[in-house]
PDB file of C-alpha atoms in Angstrom:
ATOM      1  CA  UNK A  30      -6.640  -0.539 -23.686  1.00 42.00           C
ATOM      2  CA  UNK A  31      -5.779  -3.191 -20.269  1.00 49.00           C
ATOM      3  CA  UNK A  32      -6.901  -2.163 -17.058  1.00 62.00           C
ATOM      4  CA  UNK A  33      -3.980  -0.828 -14.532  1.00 66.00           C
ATOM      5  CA  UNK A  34      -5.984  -1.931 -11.833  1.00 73.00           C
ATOM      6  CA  UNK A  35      -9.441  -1.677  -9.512  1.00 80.00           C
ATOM      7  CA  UNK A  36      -9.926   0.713  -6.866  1.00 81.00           C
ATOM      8  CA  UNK A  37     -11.916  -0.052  -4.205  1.00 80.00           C
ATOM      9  CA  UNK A  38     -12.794   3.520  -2.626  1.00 81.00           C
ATOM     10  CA  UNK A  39     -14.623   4.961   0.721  1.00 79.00           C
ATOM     11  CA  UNK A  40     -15.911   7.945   1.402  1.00 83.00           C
ATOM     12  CA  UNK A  41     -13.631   8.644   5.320  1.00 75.00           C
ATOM     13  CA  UNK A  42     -12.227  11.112   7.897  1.00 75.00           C
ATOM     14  CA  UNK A  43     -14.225  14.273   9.484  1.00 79.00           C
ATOM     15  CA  UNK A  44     -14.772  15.845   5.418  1.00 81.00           C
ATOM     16  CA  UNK A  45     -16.259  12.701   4.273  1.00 82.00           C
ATOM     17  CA  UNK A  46     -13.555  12.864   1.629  1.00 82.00           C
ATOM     18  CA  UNK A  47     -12.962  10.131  -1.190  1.00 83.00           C
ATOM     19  CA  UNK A  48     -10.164   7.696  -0.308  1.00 74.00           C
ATOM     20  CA  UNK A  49      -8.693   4.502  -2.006  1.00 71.00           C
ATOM     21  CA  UNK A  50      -9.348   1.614   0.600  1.00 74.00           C
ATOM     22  CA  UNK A  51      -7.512  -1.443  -1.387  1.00 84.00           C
ATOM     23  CA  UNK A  52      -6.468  -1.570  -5.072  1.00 86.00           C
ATOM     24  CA  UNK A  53      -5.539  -4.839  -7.311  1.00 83.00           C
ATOM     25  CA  UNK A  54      -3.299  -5.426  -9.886  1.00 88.00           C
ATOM     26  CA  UNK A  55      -1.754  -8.488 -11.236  1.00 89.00           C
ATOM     27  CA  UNK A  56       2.057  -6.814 -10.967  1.00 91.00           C
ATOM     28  CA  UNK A  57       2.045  -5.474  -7.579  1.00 92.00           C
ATOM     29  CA  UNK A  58       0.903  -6.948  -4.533  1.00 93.00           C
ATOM     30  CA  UNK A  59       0.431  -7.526  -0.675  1.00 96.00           C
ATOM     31  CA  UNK A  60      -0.024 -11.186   0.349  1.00 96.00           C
ATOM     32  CA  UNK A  61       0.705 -10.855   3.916  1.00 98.00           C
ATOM     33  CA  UNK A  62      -0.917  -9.487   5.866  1.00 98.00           C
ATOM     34  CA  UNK A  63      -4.497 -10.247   4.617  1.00 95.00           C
ATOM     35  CA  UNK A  64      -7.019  -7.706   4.073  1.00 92.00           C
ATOM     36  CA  UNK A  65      -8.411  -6.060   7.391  1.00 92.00           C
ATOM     37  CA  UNK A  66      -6.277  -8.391   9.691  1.00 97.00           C
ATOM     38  CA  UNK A  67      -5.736  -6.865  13.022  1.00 98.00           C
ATOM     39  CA  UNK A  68      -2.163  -5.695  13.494  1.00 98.00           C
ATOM     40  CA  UNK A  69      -0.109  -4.616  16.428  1.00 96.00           C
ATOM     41  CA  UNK A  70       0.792  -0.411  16.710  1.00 97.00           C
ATOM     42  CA  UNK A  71       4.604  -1.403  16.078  1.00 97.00           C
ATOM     43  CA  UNK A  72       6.864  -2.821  13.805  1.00 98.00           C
ATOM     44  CA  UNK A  73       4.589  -4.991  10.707  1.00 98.00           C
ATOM     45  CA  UNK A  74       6.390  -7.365   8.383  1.00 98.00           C
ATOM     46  CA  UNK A  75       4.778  -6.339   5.084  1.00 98.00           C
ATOM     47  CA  UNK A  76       4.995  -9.538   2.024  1.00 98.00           C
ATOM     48  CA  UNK A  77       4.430  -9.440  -1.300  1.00 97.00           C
ATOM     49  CA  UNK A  78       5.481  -8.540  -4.750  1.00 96.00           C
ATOM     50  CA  UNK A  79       5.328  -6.170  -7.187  1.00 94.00           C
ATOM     51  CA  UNK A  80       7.364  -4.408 -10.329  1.00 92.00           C
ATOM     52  CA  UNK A  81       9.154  -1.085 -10.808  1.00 89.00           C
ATOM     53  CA  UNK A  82      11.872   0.841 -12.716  1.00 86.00           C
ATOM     54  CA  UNK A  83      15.105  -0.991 -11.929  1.00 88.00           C
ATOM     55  CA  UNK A  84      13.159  -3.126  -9.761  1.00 91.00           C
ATOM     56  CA  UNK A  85      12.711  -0.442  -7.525  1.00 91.00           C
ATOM     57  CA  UNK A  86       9.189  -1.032  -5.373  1.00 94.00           C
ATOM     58  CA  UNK A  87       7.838   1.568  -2.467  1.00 93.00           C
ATOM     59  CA  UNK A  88       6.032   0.162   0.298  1.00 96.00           C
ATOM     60  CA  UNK A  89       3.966   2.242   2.683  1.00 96.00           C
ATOM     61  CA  UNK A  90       1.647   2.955   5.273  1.00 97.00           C
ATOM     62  CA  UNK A  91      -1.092   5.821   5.592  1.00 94.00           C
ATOM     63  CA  UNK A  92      -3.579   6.222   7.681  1.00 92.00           C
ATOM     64  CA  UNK A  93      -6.938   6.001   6.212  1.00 83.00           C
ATOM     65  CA  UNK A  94      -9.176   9.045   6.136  1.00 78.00           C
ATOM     66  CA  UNK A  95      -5.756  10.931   6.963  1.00 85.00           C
ATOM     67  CA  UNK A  96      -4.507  12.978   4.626  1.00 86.00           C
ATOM     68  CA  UNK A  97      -0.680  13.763   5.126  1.00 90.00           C
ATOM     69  CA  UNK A  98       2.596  11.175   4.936  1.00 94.00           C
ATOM     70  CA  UNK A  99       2.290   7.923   5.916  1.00 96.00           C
ATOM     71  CA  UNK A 100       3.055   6.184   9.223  1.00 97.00           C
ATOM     72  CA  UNK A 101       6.230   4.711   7.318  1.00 98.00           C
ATOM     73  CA  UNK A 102       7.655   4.007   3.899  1.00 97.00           C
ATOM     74  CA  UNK A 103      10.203   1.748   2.735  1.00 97.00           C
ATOM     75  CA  UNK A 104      12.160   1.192  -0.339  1.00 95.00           C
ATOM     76  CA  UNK A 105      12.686  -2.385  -1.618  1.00 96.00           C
ATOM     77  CA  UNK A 106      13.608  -4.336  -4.714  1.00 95.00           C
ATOM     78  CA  UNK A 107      10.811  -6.180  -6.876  1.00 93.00           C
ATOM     79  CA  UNK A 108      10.960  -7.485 -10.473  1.00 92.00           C
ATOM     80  CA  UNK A 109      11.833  -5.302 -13.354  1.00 86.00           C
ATOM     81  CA  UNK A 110       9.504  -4.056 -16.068  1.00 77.00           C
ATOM     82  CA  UNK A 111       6.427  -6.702 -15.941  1.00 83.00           C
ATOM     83  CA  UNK A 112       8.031  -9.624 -14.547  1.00 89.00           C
ATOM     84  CA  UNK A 113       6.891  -9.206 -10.415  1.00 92.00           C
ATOM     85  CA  UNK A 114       9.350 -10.260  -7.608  1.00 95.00           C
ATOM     86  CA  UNK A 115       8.491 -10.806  -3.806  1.00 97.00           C
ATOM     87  CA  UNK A 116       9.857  -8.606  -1.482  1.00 97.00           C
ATOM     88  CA  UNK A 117       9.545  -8.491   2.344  1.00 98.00           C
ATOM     89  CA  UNK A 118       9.757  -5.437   4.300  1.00 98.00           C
ATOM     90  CA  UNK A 119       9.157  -4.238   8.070  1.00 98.00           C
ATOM     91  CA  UNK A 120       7.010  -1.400   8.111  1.00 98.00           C
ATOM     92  CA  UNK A 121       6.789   0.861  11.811  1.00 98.00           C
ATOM     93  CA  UNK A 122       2.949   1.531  12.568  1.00 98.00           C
ATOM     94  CA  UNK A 123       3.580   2.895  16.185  1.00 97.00           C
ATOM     95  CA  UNK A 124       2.193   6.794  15.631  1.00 95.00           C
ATOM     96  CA  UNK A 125      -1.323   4.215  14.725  1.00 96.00           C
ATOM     97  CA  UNK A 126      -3.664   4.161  17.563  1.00 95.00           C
ATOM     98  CA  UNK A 127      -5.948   0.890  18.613  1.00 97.00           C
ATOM     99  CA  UNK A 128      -8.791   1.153  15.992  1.00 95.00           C
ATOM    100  CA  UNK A 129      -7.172   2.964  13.541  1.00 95.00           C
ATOM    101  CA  UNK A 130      -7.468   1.558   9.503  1.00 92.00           C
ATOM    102  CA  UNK A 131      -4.181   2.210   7.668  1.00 95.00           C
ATOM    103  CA  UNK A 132      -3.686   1.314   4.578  1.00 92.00           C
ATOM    104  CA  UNK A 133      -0.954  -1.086   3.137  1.00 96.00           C
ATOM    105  CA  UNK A 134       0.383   0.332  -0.226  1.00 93.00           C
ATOM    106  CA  UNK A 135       2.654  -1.107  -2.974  1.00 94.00           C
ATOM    107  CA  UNK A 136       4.039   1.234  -5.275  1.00 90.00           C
ATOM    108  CA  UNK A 137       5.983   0.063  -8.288  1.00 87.00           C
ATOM    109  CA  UNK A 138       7.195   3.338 -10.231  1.00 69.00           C
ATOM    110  CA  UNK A 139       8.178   3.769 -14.003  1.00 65.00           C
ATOM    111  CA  UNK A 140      10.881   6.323 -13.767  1.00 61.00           C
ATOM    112  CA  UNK A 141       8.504   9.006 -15.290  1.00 65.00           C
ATOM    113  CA  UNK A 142       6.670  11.682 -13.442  1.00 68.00           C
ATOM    114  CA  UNK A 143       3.211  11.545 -14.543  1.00 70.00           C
ATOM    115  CA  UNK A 144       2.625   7.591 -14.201  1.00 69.00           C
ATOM    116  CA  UNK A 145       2.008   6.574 -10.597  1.00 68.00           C
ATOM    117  CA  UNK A 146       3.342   3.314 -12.175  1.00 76.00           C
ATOM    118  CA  UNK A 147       2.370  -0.349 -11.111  1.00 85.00           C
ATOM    119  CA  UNK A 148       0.193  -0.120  -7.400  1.00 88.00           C
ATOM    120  CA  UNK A 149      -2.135  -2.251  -4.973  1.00 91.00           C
ATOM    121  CA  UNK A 150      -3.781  -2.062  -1.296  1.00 91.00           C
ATOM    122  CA  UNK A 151      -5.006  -3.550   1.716  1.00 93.00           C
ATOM    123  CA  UNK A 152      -6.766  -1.997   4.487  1.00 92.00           C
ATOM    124  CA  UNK A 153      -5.629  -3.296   8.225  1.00 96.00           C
ATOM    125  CA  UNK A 154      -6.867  -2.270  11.312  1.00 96.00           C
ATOM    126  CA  UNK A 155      -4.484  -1.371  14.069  1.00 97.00           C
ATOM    127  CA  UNK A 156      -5.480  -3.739  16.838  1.00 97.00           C
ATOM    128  CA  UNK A 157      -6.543  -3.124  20.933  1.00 93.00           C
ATOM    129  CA  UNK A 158      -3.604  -3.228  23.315  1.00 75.00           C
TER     130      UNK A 158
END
């Protein structure tokens, strides 16, 4: 059996629960930002690439150590099936506060229920004013 992926997780938040930091996989993506780049509490253009059922690719934005929805979430277009396609999106991170780490996720899904489907991360950190 292949690997879906590696998790990079972090114990977080005021119940020291368990929470996915950054994730990689070779069919989804982030390539811009990098990893723990300080970003503005506003609009964030989010790159990268990733796969999905009829293309179909779900970018978001959760706080870490927050349970809850995310700051935002967009739906875009990627490649279909396991041939990955950029996408650009602009994701709004204003309810973030200076300090903050949310994380930047790329969800590809497979049009069934039970299979999160195709994903990767990136930790950012929301920076001063």
């Amino acid at each position: 059996a292949s690997s879906r992926g590696l998790l990079f997780m972090r114990q977080l938040g005021p119940d020291d629960g368990w929470f996915v930091i950054a994730a990689a996989n070779d069919l989804a993506g982030i390539t811009s930002p990098s990893a723990l780049d300080e970003v503005p509490a506003g609009p964030l253009t989010v790159e990268g690439f990733g796969v999905g059922f009829e293309a179909t690719v779900v970018v978001s934005a959760p706080i870490s150590g927050v349970a809850g929805d995310p700051l935002d979430l967009e739906i875009t277009a990627g490649g279909p099936y396991d041939v990955p396609d950029s996408f650009v999106v602009t994701l709004d991170l204003s309810g973030a506060e200076a300090g903050d780490t949310v994380t930047l996720l790329v969800q590809g899904g497979v049009g069934l229920e039970i299979d999160p489907g195709e994903f990767a991360a990136i930790p950012v950190v929301i920076a001063a004013d």
